[in-house]
Short mmCIF file of C-alpha atoms in Angstrom, two decimals:
data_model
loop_
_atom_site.label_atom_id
_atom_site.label_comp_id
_atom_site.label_asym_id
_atom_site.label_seq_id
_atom_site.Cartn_x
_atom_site.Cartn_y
_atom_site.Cartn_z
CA UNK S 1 37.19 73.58 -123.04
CA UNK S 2 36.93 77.28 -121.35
CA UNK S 3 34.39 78.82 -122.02
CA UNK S 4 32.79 81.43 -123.14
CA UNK S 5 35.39 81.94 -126.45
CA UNK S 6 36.93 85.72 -126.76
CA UNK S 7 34.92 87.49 -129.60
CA UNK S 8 31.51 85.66 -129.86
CA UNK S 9 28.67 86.85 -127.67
CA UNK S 10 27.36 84.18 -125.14
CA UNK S 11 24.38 84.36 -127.02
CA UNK S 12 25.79 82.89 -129.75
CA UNK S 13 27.30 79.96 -128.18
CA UNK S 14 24.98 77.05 -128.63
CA UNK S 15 26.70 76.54 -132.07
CA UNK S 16 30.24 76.83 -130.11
CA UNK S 17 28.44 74.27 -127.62
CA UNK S 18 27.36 71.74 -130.25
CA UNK S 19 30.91 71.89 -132.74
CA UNK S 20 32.88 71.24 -129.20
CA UNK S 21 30.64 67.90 -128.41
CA UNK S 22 30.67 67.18 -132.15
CA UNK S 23 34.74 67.21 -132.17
CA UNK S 24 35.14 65.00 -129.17
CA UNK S 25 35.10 67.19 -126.45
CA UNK S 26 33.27 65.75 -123.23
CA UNK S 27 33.33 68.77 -120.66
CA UNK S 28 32.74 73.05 -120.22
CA UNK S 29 34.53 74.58 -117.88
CA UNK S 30 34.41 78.35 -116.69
CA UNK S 31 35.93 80.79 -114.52
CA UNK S 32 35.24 83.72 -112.94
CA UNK S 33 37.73 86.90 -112.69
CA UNK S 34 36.25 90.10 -114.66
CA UNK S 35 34.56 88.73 -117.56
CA UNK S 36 31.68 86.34 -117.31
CA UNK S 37 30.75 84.68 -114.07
CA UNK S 38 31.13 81.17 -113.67
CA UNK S 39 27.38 79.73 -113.63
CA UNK S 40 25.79 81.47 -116.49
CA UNK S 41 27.19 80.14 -119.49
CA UNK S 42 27.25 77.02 -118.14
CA UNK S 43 23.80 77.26 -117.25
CA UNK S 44 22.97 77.70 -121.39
CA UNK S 45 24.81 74.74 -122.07
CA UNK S 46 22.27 73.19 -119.66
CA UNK S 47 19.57 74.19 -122.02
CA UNK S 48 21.44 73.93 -125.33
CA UNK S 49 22.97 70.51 -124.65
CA UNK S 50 22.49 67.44 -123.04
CA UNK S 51 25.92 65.57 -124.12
CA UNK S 52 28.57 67.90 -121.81
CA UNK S 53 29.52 67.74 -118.32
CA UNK S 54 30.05 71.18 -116.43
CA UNK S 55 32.12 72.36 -114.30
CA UNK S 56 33.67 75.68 -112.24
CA UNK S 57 37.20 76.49 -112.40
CA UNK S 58 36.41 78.50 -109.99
CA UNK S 59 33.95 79.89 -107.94
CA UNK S 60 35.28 82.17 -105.51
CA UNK S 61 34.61 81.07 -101.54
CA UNK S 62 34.58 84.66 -100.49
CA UNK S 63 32.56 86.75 -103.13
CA UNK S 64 28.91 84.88 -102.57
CA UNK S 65 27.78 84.17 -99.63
CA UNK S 66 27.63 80.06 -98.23
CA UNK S 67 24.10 79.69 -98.94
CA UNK S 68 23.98 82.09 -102.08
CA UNK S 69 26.99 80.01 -103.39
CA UNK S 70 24.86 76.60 -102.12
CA UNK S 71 21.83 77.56 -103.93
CA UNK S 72 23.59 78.74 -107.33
CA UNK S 73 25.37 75.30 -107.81
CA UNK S 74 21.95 73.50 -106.67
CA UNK S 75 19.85 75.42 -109.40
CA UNK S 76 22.87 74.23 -112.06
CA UNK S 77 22.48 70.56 -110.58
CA UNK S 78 18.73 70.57 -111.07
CA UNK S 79 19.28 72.00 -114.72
CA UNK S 80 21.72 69.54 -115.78
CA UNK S 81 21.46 66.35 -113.10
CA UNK S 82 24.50 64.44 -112.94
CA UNK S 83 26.39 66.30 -115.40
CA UNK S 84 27.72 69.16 -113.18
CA UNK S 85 30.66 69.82 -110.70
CA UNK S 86 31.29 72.83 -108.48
CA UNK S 87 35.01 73.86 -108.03
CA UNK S 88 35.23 75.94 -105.34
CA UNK S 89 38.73 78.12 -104.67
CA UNK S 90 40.09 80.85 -102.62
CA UNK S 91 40.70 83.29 -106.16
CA UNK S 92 43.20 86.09 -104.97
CA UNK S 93 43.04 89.77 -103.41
CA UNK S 94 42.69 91.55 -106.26
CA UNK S 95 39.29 89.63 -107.22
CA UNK S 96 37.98 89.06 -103.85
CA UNK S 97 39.44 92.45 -102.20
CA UNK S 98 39.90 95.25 -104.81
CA UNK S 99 36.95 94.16 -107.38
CA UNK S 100 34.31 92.73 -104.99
CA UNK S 101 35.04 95.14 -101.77
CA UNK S 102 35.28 92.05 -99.99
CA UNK S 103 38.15 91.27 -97.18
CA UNK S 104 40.48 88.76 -98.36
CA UNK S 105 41.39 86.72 -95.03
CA UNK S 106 42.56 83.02 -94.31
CA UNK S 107 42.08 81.81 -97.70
CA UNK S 108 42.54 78.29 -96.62
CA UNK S 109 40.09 78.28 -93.26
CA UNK S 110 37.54 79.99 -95.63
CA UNK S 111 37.73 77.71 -98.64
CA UNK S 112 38.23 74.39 -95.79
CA UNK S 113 34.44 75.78 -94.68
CA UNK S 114 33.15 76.58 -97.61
CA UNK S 115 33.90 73.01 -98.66
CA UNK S 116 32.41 71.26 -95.73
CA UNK S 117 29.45 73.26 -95.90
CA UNK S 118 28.59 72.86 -99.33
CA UNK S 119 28.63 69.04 -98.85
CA UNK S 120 26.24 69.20 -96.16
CA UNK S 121 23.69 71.76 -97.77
CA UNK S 122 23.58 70.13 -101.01
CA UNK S 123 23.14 66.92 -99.99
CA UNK S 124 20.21 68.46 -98.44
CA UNK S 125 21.26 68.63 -94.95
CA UNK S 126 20.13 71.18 -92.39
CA UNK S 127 23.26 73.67 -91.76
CA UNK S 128 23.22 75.22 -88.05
CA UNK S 129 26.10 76.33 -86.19
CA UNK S 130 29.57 78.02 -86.21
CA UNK S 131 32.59 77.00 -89.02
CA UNK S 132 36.04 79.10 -88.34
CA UNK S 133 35.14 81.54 -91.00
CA UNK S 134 31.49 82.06 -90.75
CA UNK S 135 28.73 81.43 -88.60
CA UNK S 136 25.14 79.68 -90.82
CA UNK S 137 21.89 79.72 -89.22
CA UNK S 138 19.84 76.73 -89.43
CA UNK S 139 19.99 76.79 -93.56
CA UNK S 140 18.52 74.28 -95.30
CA UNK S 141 17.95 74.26 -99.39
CA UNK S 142 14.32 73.96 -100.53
CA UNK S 143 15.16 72.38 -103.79
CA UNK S 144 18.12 70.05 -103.00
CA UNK S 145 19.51 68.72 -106.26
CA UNK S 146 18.61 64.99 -106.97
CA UNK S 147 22.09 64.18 -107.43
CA UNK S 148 24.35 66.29 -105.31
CA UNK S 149 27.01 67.63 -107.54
CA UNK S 150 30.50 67.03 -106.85
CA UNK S 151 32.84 69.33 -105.00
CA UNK S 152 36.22 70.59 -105.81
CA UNK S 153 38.88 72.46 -104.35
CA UNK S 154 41.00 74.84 -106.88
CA UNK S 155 44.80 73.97 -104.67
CA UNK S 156 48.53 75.26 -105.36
CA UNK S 157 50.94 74.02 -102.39
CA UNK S 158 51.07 71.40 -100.35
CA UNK S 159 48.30 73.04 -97.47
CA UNK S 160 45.43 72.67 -100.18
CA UNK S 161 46.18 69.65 -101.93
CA UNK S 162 46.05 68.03 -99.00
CA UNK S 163 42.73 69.65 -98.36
CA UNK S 164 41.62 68.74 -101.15
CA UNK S 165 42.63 65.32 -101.16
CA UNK S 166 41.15 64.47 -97.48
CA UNK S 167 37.59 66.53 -98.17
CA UNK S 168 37.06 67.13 -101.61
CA UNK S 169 36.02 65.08 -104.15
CA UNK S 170 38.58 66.35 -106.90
CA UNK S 171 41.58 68.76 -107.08
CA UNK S 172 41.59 71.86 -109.74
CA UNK S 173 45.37 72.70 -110.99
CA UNK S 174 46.16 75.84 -112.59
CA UNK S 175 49.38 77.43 -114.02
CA UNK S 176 51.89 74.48 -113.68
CA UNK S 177 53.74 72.35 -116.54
CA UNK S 178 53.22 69.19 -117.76
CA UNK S 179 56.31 68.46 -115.84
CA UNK S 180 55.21 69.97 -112.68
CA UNK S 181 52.17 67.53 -112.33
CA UNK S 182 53.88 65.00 -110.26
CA UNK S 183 54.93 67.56 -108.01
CA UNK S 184 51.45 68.31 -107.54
CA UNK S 185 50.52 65.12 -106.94
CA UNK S 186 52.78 63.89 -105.12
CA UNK S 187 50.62 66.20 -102.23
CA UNK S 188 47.47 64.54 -103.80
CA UNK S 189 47.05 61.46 -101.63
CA UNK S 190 43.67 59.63 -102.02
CA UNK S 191 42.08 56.09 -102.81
CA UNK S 192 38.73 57.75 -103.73
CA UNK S 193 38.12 56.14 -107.26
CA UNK S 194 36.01 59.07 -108.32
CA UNK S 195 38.30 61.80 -107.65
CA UNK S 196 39.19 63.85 -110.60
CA UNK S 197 42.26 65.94 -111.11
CA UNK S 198 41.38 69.27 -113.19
CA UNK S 199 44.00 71.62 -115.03
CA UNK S 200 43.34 74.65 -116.75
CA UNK S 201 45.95 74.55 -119.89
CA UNK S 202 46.50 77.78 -121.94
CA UNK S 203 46.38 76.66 -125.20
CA UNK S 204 47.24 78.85 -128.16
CA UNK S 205 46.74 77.01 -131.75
CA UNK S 206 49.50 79.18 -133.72
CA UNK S 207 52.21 78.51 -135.94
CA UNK S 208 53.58 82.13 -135.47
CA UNK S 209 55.66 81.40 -132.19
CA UNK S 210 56.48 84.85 -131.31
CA UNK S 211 52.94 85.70 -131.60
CA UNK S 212 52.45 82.73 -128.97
CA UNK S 213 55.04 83.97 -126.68
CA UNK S 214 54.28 87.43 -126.69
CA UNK S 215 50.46 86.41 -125.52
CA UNK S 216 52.00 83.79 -122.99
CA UNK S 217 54.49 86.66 -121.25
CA UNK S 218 51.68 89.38 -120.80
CA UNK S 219 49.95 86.48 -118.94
CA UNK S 220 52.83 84.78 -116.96
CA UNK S 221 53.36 88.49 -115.77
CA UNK S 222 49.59 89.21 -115.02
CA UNK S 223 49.30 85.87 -112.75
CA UNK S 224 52.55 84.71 -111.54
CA UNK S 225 53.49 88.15 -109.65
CA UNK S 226 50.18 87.43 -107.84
CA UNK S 227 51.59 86.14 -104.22
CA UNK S 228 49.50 82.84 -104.16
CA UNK S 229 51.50 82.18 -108.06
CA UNK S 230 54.44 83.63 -106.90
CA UNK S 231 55.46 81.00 -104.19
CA UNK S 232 53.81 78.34 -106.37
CA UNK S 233 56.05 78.73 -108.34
CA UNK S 234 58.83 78.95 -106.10
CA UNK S 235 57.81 75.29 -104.99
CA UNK S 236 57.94 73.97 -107.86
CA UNK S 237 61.58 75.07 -108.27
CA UNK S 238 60.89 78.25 -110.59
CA UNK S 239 62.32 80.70 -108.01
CA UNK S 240 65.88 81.95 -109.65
CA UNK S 241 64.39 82.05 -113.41
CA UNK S 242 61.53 84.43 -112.73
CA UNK S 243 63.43 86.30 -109.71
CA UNK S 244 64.40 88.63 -112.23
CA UNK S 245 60.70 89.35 -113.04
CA UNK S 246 59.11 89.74 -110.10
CA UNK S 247 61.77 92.43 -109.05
CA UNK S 248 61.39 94.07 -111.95
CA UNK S 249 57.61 94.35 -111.47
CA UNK S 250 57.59 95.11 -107.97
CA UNK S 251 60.08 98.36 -108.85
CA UNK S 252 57.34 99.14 -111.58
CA UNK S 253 59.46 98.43 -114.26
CA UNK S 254 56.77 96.37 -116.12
CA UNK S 255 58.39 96.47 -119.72
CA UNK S 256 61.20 94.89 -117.87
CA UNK S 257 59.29 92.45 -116.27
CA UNK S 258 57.73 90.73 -119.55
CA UNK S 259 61.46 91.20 -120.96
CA UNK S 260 62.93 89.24 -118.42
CA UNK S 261 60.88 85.80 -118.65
CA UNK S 262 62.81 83.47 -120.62
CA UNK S 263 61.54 81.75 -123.79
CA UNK S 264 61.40 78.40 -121.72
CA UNK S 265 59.38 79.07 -119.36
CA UNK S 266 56.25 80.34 -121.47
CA UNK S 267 56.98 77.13 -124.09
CA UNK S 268 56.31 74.95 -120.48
CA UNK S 269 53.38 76.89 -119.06
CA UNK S 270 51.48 77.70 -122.83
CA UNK S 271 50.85 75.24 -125.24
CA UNK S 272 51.24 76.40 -128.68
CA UNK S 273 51.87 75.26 -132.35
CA UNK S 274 49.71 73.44 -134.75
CA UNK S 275 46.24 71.81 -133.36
CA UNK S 276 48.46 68.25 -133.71
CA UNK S 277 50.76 70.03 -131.56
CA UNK S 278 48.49 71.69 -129.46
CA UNK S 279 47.29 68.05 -128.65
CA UNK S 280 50.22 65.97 -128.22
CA UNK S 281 51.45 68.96 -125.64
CA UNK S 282 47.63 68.66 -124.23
CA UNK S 283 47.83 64.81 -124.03
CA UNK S 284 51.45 65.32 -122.12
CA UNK S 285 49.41 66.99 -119.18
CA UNK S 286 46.99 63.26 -119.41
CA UNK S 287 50.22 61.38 -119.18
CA UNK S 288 51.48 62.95 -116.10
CA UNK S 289 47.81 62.58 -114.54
CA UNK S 290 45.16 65.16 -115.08
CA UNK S 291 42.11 62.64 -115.78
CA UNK S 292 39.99 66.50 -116.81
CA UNK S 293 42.10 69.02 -119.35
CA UNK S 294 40.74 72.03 -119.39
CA UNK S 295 42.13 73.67 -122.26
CA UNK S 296 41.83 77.68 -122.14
CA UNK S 297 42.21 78.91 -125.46
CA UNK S 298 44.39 82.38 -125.63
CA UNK S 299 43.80 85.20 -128.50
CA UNK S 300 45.18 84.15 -132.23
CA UNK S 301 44.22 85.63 -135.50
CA UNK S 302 41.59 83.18 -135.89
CA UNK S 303 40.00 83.54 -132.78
CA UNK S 304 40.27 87.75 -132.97
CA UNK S 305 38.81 87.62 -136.17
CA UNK S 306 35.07 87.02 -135.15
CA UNK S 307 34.65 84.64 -138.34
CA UNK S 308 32.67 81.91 -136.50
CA UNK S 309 32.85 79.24 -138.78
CA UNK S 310 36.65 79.61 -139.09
CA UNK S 311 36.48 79.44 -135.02
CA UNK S 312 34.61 76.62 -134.89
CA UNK S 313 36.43 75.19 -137.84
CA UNK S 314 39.39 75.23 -135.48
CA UNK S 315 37.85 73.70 -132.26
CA UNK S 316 36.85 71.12 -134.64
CA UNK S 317 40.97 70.70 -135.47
CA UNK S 318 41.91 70.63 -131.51
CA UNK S 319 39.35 67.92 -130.64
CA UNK S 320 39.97 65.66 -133.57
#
């Protein structure tokens, strides 16, 4: 599950935290665009349990510095040893450039040496010398985790799954179809037994359909305008269905925009229905072979209504 949940403070999460594990969920996952960064909650459920794996989905490569970055995931590791991965990914302009002041250059070279260095430092090595993107000057960590955490790379098109496959230890998917998964995939060429393949799924447990859709196009049209999205999509065979979107968002015609994305397409990219539903459509995403789903869960009445035991009755219902 994503977390922290819309509508309960992250101080109030170690009850969200306990009725995940108790309805058979095995892993936290956060990400980091304007709400809460990625380590802290995670860093909680370090302290308020001991039966879920963590993980980052993602840390930027270009809004922390490499040893910054190198020492947050290390401090995680220590807290919760063995239990924690750090995926790493290149996030987009708007993040990296307009919210962080930050340029946003060579996305791949920077996340290809953000990767490689992270391996070394936190397996303790001393760092010293000059990667494409950045220069690190004889950096070594002081606490190096006991068990290293594992590494992965957030990847889209072919360039980065490739990446990923050849130097990472796991791929993170986001924004694709159940179908689309073997497309990914098919990039995805490894024989490491360990390596895990990550998607963040937007889930949204409703019956009301319309509700579900109108939630779904505000996001398609938030994300899939974004360039990276944009000719993701396109490669996965998307480009004459949301052509009419993405011209008219670029004329500013945003109304227009959310207008012109077909039923279809938000039914493939957002679960939603019943929690059976939400599951079988969840379960889909196993089949086609995501070993980690990382369900996102997307605003209902339930979840809007800050009743926590009706919220946690309902994680209760997704994990069952």
């Amino acid at each position: 599950m994503t977390v922290p949940l819309g509508g309960i403070p992250l101080s109030d999460h170690a009850d969200v935290y306990a009725a995940l594990a108790d309805a058979g969920f095995t892993d936290l996952w956060t990400s980091e665009v304007a709400g809460s960064d990625a380590f802290t909650p995670l860093t909680l459920a370090a302290a308020w349990s001991r039966r879920l794996r963590l993980g980052t989905a993602i840390a930027p490569v270009f809004t922390r510095g490499p040893g910054l970055l190198a020492m947050t995931a290390a401090a995680l590791a220590d807290a919760a040893p063995g239990r924690f991965q750090l995926g790493i990914g290149a996030s987009s302009p708007v993040v990296v450039g307009d919210w962080n002041a930050v340029e946003f250059t060579e996305p791949y070279q920077r996340s290809r040496d953000m990767l490689r260095f992270l391996r070394a430092a936190l397996a303790g090595e001393l760092v010293d010398g000059a990667f494409e993107t950045f220069s690190v000057r004889r950096f070594r960590l002081e606490r190096p985790p006991a068990v290293p955490p594992q590494v992965l790379l957030a990847a889209l098109r072919p360039g980065m799954l490739r990446l990923a496959a050849a130097e990472a230890d796991g791929v993170i998917l986001n924004w694709l179809a159940a179908a689309d998964v073997p497309t990914a995939l098919a990039e995805v060429k490894t024989d490491k037994p360990d390596f895990d393949v990550v998607a963040r799924i937007f889930v949204c447990p409703t019956d009301d359909a319309d509700h579900a859709r109108r939630i779904g196009r505000r996001m398609i049209a938030a994300y899939l305008t974004v360039p990276a999205y944009a000719d993701f999509h396109r490669w996965l065979g998307r480009g004459e269905v949301l052509t009419p979107m993405w011209r008219a968002w670029s004329s500013g015609d945003r109304k227009g925009a959310l207008a012109a994305i077909p039923d279809e397409v938000v039914d493939d990219l957002i679960v939603h229905g019943s929690p059976a539903d939400c599951r079988a459509k969840v379960e889909a995403y196993v089949a086609a072979g995501i070993t980690v789903p990382a369900m996102a869960l997307l605003p209902t009445h339930t979840l809007d209504s800050g009743d926590v035991p009706a919220i946690l009755e309902l994680l209760s219902a997704l994990g069952r």
